[in-house]
Short mmCIF file of C-alpha atoms and ligand atoms in Angstrom, two decimals:
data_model
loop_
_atom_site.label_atom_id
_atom_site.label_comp_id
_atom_site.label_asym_id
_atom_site.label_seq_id
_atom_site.Cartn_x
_atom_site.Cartn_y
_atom_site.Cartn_z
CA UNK A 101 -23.31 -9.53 -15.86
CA UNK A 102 -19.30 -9.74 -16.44
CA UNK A 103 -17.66 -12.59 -17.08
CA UNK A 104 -14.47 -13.77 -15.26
CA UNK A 105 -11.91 -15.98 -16.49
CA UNK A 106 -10.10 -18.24 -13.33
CA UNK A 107 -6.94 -19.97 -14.52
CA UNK A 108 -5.46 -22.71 -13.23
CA UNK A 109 -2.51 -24.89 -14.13
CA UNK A 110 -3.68 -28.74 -14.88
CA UNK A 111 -1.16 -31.80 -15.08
CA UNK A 112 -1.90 -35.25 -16.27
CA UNK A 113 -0.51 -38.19 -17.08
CA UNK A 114 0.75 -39.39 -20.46
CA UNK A 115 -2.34 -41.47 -21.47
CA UNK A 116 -4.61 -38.31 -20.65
CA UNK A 117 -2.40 -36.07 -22.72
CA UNK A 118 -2.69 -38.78 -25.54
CA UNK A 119 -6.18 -38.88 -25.19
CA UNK A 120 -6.26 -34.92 -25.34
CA UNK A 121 -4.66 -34.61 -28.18
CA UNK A 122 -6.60 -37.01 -30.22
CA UNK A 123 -9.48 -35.14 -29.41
CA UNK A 124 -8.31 -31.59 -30.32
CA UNK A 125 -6.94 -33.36 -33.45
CA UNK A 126 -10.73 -34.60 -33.82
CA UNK A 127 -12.49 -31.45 -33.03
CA UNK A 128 -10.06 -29.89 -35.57
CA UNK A 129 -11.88 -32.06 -38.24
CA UNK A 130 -14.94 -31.57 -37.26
CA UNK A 131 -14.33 -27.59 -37.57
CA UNK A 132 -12.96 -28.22 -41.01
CA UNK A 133 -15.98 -30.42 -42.21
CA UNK A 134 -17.89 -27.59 -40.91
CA UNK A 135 -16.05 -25.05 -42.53
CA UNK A 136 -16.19 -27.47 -46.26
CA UNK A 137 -20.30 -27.84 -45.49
CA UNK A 138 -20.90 -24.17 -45.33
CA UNK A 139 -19.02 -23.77 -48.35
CA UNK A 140 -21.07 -26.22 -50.41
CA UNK A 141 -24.29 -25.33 -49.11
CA UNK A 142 -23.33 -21.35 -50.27
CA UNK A 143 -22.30 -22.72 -53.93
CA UNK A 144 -25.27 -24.73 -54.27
CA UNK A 145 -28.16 -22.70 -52.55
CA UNK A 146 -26.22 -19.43 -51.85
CA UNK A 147 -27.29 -19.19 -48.51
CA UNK A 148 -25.49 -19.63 -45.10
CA UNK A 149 -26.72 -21.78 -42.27
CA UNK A 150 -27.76 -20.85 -39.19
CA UNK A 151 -26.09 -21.68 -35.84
CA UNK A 152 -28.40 -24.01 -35.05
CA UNK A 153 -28.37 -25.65 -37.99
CA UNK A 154 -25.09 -25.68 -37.57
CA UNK A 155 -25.30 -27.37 -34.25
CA UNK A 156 -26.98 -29.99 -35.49
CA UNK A 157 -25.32 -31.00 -38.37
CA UNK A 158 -22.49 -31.13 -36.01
CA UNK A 159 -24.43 -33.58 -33.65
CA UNK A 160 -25.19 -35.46 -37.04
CA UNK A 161 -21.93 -35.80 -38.14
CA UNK A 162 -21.18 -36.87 -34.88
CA UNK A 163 -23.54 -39.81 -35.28
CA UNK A 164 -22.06 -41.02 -38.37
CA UNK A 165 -18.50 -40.69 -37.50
CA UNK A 166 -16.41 -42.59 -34.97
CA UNK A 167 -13.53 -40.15 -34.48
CA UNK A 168 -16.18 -37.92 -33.50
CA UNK A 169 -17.93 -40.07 -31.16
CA UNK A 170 -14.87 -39.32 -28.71
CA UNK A 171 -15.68 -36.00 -28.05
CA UNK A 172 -18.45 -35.24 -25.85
CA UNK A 173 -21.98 -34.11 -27.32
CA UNK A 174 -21.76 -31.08 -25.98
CA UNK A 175 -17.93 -30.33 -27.59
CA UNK A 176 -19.26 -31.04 -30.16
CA UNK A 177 -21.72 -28.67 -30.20
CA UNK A 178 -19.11 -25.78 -29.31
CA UNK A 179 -17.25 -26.49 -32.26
CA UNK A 180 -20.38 -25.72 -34.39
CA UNK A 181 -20.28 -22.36 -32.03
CA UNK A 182 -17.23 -21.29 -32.57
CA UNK A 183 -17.17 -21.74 -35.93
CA UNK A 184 -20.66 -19.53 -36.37
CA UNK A 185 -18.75 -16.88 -34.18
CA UNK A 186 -15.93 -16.92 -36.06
CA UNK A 187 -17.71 -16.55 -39.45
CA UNK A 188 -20.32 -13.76 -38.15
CA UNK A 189 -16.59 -11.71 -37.29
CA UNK A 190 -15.94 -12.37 -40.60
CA UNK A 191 -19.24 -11.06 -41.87
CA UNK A 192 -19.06 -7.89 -39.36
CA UNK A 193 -15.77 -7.07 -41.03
CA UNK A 194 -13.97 -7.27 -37.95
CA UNK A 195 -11.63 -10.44 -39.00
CA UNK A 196 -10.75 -12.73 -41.99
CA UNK A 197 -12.29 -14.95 -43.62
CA UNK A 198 -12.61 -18.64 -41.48
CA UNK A 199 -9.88 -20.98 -42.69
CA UNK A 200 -9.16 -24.14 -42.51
CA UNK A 201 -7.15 -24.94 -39.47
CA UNK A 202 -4.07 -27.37 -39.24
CA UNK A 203 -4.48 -29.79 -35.91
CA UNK A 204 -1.76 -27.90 -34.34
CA UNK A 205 -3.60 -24.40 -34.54
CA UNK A 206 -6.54 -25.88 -33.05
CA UNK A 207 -5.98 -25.98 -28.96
CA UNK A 208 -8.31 -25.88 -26.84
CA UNK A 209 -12.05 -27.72 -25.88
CA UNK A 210 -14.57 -26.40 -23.95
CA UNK A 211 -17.48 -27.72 -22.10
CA UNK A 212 -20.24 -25.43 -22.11
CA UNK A 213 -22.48 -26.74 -19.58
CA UNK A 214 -21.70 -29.89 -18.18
CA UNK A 215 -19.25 -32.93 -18.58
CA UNK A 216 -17.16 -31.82 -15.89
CA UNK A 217 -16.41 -32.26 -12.09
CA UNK A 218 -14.15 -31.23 -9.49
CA UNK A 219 -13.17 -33.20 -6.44
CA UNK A 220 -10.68 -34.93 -4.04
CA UNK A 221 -10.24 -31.04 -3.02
CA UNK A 222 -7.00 -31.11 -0.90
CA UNK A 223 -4.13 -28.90 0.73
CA UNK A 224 -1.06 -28.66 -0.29
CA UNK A 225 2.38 -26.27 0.13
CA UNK A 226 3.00 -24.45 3.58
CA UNK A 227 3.35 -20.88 4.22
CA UNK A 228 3.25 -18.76 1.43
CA UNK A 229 3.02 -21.02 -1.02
CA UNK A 230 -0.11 -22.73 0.31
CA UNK A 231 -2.75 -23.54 -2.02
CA UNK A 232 -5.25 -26.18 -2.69
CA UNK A 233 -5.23 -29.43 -5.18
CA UNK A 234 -7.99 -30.54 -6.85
CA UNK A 235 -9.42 -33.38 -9.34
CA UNK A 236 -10.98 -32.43 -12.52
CA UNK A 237 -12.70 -35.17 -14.43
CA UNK A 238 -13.52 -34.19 -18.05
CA UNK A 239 -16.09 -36.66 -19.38
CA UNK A 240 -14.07 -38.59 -22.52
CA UNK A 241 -11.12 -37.33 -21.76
CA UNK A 242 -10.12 -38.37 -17.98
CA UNK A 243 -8.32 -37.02 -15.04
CA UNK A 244 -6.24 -33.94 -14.78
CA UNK A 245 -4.66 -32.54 -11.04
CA UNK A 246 -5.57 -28.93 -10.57
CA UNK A 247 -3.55 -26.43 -8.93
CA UNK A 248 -5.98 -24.06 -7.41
CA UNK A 249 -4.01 -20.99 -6.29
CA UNK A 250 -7.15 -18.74 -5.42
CA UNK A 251 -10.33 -18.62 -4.67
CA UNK A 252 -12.69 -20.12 -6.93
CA UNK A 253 -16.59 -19.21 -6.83
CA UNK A 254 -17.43 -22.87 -7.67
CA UNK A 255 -21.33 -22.18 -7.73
CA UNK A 256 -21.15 -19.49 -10.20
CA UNK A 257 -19.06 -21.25 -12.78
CA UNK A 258 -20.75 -21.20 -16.23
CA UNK A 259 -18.08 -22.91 -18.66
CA UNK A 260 -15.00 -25.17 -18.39
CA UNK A 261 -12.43 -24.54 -21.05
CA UNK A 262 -9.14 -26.98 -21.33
CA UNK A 263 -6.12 -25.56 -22.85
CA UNK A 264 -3.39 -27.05 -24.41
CA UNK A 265 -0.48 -24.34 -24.85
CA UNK A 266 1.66 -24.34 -27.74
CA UNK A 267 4.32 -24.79 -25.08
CA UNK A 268 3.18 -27.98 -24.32
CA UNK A 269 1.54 -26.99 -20.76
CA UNK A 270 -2.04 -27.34 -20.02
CA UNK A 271 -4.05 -24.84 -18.19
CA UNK A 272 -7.90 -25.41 -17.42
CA UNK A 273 -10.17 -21.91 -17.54
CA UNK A 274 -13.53 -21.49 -15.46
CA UNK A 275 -15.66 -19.16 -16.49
CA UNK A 276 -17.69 -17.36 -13.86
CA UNK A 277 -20.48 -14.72 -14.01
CA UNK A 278 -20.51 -12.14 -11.71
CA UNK A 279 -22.69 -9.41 -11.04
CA UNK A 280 -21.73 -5.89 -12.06
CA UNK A 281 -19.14 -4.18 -10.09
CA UNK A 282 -21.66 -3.50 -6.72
CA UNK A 283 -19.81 -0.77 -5.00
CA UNK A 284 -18.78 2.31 -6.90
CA UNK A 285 -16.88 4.61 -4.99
CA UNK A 286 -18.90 6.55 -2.69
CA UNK A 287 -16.53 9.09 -1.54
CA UNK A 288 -15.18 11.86 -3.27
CA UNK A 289 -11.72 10.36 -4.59
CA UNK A 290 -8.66 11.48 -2.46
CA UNK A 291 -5.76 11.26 -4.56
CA UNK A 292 -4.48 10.58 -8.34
CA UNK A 293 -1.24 9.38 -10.04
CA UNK A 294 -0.58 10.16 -13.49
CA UNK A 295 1.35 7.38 -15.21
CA UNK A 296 3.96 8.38 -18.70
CA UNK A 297 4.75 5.11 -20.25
CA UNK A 298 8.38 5.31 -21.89
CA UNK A 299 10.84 2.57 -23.59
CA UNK A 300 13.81 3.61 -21.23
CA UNK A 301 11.40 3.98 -17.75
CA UNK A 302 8.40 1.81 -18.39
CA UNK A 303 6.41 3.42 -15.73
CA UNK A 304 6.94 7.30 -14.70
CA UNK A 305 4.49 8.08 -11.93
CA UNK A 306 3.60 11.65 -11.07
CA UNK A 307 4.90 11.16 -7.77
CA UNK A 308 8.36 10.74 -8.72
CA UNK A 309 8.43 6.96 -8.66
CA UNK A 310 9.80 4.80 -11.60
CA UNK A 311 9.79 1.12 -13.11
CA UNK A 312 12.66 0.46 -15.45
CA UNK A 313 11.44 -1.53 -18.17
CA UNK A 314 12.83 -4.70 -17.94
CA UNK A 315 12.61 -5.54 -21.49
CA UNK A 316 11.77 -9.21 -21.16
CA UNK A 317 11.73 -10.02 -25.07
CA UNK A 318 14.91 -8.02 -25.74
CA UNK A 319 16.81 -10.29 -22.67
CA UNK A 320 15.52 -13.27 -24.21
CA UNK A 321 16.59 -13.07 -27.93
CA UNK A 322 19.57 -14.80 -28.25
CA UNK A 323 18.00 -17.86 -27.32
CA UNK A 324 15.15 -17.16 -29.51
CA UNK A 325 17.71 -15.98 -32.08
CA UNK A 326 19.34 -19.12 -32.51
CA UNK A 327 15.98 -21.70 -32.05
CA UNK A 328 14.18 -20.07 -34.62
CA UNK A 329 17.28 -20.34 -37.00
CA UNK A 330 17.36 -24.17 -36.09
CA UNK A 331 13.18 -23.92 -36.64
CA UNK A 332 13.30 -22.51 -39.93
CA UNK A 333 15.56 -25.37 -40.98
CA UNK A 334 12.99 -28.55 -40.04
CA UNK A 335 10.50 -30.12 -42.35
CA UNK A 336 7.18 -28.53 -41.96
CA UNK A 337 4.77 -30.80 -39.82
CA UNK A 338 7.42 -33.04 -39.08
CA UNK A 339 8.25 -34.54 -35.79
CA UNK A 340 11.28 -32.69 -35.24
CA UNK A 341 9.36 -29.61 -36.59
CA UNK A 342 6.84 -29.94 -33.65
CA UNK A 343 9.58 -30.39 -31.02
CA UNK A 344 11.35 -27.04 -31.67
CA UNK A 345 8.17 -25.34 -32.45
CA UNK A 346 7.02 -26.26 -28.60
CA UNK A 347 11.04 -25.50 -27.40
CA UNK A 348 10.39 -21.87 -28.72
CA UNK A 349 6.56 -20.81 -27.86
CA UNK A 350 8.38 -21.91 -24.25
CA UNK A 351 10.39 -19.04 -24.49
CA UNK A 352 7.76 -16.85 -25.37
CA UNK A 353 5.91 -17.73 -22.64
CA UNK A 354 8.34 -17.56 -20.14
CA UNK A 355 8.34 -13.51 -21.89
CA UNK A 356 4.26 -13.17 -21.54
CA UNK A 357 4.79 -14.45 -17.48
CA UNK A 358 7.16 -12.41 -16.69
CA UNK A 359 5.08 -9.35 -18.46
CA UNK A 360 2.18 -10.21 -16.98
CA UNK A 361 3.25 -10.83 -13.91
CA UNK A 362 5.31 -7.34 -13.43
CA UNK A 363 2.31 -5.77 -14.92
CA UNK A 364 -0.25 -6.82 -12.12
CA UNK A 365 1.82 -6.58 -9.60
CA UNK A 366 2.34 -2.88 -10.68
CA UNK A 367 -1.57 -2.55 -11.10
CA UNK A 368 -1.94 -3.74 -7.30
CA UNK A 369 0.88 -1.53 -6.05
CA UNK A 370 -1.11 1.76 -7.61
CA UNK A 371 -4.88 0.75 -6.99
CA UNK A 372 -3.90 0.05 -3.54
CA UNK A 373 -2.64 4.09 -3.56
CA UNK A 374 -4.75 5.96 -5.35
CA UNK A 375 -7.97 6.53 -6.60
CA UNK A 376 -7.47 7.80 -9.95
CA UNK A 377 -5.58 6.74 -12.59
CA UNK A 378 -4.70 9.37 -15.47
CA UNK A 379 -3.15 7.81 -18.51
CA UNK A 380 -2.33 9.01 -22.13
CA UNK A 381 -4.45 8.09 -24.87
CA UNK A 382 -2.12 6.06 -26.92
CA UNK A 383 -2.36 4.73 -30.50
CA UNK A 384 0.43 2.04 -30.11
CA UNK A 385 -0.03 0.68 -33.23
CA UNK A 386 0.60 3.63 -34.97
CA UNK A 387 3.27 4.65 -32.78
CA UNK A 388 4.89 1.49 -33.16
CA UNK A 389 4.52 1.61 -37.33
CA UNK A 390 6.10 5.51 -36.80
CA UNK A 391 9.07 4.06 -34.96
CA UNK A 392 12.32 5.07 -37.32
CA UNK A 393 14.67 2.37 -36.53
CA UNK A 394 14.46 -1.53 -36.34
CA UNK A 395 15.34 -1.80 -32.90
CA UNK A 396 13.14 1.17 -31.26
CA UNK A 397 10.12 -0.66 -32.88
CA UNK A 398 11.13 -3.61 -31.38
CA UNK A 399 11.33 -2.19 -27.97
CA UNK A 400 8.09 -0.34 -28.43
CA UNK A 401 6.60 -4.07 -29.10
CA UNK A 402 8.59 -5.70 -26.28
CA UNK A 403 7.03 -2.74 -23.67
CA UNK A 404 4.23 -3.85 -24.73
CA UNK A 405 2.25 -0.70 -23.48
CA UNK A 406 -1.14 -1.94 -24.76
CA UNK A 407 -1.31 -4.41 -22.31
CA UNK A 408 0.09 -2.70 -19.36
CA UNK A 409 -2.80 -0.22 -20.04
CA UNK A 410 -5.51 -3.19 -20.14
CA UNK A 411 -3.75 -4.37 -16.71
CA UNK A 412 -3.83 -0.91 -15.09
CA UNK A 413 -7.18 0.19 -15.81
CA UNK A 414 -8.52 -3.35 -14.91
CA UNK A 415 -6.65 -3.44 -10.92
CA UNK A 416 -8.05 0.34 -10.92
CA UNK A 417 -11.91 -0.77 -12.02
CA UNK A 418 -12.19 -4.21 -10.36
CA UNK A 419 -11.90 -1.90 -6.85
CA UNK A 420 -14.38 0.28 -8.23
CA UNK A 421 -12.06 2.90 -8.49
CA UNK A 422 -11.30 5.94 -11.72
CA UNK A 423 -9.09 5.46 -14.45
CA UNK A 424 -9.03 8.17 -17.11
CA UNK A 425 -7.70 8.82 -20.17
CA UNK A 426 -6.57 12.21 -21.46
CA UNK A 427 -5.45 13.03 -24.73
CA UNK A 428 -1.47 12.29 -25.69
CA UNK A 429 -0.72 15.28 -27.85
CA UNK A 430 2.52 17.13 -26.97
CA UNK A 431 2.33 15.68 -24.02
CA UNK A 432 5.98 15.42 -23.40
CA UNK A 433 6.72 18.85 -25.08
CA UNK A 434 4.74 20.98 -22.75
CA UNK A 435 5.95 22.67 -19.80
CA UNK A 436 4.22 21.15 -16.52
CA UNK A 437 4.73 24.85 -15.07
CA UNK A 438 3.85 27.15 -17.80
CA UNK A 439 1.91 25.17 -19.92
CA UNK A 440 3.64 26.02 -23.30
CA UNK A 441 5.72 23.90 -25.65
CA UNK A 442 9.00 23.09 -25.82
CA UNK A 443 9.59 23.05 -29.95
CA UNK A 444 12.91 21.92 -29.67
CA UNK A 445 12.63 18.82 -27.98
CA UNK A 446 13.88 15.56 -29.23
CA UNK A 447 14.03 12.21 -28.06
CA UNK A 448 17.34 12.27 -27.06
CA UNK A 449 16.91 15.05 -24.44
CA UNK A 450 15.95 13.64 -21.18
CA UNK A 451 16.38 16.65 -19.47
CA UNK A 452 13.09 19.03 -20.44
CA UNK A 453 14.11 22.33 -20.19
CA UNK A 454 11.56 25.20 -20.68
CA UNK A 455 12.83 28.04 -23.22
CA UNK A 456 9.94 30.19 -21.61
CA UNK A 457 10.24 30.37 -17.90
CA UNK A 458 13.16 28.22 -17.39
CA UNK A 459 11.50 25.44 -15.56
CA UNK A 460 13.52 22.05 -15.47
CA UNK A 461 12.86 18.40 -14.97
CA UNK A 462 13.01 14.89 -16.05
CA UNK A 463 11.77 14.72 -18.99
CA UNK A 464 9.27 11.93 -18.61
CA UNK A 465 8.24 13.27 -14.85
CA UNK A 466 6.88 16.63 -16.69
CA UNK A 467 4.92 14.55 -19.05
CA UNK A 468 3.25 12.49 -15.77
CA UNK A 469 2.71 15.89 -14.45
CA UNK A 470 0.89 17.06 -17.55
CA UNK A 471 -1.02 14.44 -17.88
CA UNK A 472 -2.28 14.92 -14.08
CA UNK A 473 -3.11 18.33 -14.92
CA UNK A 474 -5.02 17.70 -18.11
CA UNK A 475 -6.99 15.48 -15.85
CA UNK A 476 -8.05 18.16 -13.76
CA UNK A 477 -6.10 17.15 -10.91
CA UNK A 478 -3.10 19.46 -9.03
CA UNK A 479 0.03 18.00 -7.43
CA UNK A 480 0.36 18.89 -4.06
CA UNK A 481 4.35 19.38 -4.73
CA UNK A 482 6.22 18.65 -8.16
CA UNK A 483 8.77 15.84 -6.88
CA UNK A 484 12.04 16.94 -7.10
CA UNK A 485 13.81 13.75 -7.50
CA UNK A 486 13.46 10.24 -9.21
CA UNK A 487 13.54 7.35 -7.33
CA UNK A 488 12.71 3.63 -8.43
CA UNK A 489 9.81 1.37 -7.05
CA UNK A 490 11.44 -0.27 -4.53
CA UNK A 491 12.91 -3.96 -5.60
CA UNK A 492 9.89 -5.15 -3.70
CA UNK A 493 9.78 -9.48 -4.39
CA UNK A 494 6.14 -8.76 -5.21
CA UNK A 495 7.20 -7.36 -8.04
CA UNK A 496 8.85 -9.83 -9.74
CA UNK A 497 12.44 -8.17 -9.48
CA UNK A 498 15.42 -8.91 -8.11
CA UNK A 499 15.24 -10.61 -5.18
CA UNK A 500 17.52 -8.68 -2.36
CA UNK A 501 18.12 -9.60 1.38
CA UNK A 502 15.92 -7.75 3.82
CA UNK A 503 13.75 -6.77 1.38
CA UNK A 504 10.31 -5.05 2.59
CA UNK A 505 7.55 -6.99 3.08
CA UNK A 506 4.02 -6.63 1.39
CA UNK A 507 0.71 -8.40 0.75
CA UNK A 508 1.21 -10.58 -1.89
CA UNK A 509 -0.96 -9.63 -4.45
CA UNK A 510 -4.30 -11.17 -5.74
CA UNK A 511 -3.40 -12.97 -8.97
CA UNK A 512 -5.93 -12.72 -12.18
CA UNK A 513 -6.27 -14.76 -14.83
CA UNK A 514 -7.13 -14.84 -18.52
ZN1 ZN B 53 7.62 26.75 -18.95
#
């Protein structure tokens, strides 16, 4: 089984979004009480408790407590569950120790089972833009409008999770379980593309093709330069404290969209292509700590190759198609032709010129090339020139008159 996340924006009115908030702000407490139970119980009997246990001193303290009694049983529960999970991370080694949170660091409720239903399913938008509207009602919380921009397997939906962002937008996330990808590829696969990531080009394909990297963070740092100035000046927890902290996770997210966004659309473009995708076995944290100056680790960050891999390999797999990884080393150093290394390359030089046998080309197009061939896989011809992905609308660039059309791609969520 594989679970699928299905995103959808939510509005509501204010006195929802009150009532929201006064829950999250209840579950919060309930996680900390949690959190200060487990502690005594370890000092006193030096023993942890169990998840059910857990569970049901949650449903206890529900009982007792009247800020509690506004979340729903079942909430209730999940807050006992995520606190086990998070502690058994913390016992695996794999994160910190469970803190106590702050109401604004805890966002999000979710109803495991039921407490939930959709309806009032309607149309809405014309032409391209058409999608469906739909009522969610959230037992103790109320009514929130959905906007349902894909399909949604209704049937196989297994959790309901509502989000409140730090940006102050809501989003609602279905869970669905879905078999195992069914078809893998019968044929033999046709064709591959090999795929350097760079700072300057984001995306070098083996085929000559190129994305510029639009550096999303980098464009919007002035903005974020000066709100995080006025940020660091308010009273923490204060009123006006909260109002520029939600002014600036806006701006992030307006930088994780348009990242995400490029990054599928990108995904679609080459799993619609090829068969195979061949990419470099990166350590991008380490490559990012090995960065010399300030600014090349910050465009390293903003590139944000880690998740442009995670995109890529997940267009490539959901069709049931290849994605390989070979190893990175010297990649751009060797010569595509005669397979030796270049020693004296920088990072300057974008030209890679082989000392051996002479052999020329972009510098980042040999690496794509190397990759394909550590892959196994032969070019039919080594491009000879560079040319950029087309401006396509799709893909989230500028927008030009006449452009060409294409399918508009299948968004993902989560
Ligand atoms: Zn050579």
């Amino acid at each position: 089984m594989r679970v699928r996340a299905y995103r959808f924006r939510a509005y509501c009115s204010n006195t929802t979004a009150r009532v929201l908030n006064t829950q999250l702000e209840a579950a919060c407490k309930l996680y900390n009480t949690l959190l200060h139970a487990e502690q005594e119980e370890y000092e006193e009997n030096k023993r942890t408790m169990n998840k059910t246990e857990l569970r049901q001193l949650a449903l206890d303290l529900r009982k007792q407590n009247k800020e509690f009694q506004a979340l729903h049983s079942q909430v209730a529960q999940q807050v006992a569950d995520r606190f086990y999970e998070a502690r058994q991370r913390f016992f695996e080694g794999l994160a910190n120790k469970p803190k106590k949170k702050r109401s604004h660091q805890y966002l999000s409720l979710v109803y495991p089972q039921s407490g939930w239903k959709l309806s009032n399913w309607r149309e809405a938008g014309r032409g391209k833009n058409k999608k469906r509207r739909a009522r969610l009602r959230l037992s103790k919380i109320g009514f929130f409008t959905l906007v349902i921009h894909r399909e949604l397997p209704l049937e196989q939906v297994s959790q309901v999770c509502v989000k409140l962002n730090p940006s102050g937008r809501i989003h609602v996330i279905f869970l669905v379980e879905e078999a195992e990808a069914e078809e893998q590829q019968s044929e033999k696969p046709k064709n591959a593309v090999g795929v350097d990531l760079g700072i300057t080009r984001l995306a070098t394909l083996s085929d000559g093709r190129y994305l510029e990297n639009p550096k999303p963070l980098e464009r919007a740092l002035d903005r974020i330069r000066v709100l995080q100035r006025t940020f660091s000046r308010k009273r923490f927890l204060s009123k006006n404290w909260l109002k520029t902290k939600t002014r600036l996770a806006k701006q992030y997210e307006h930088v994780k969209n348009f990242r995400c966004d490029l990054f599928f659309k990108l995904g679609v473009l080459l799993s619609q292509e090829y068969d195979v995708l061949v990419l470099e076995d990166l350590n991008v944290q380490s490559l990012i700590q090995k960065g010399e100056t300030k600014k090349r680790r910050m465009r390293l960050y903003d590139s944000s190759f880690s998740e442009l891999r995670r995109i890529l390999e997940w267009e490539f797999l959901k069709r049931g198609k290849t994605v390989l990884a070979v190893s990175a080393y010297n990649t751009s150093r060797e010569c595509f032709l005669c397979g030796r290394i270049n020693k004296g390359l920088t990072l300057e030089d974008r030209i890679f010129h082989c000392p051996h046998c002479g052999f020329t080309l972009d510098r980042d197009l040999n690496a794509s090339l190397v990759l394909l061939r550590r892959a196994g896989w032969v070019p039919s011809a080594v491009p000879v020139e560079l040319r950029p992905i087309p401006p396509l609308p799709s893909l989230g660039l500028r927008r030009q008159g006449g452009a060409m059309k294409q399918e508009a791609p299948p968004f993902m969520a989560g």
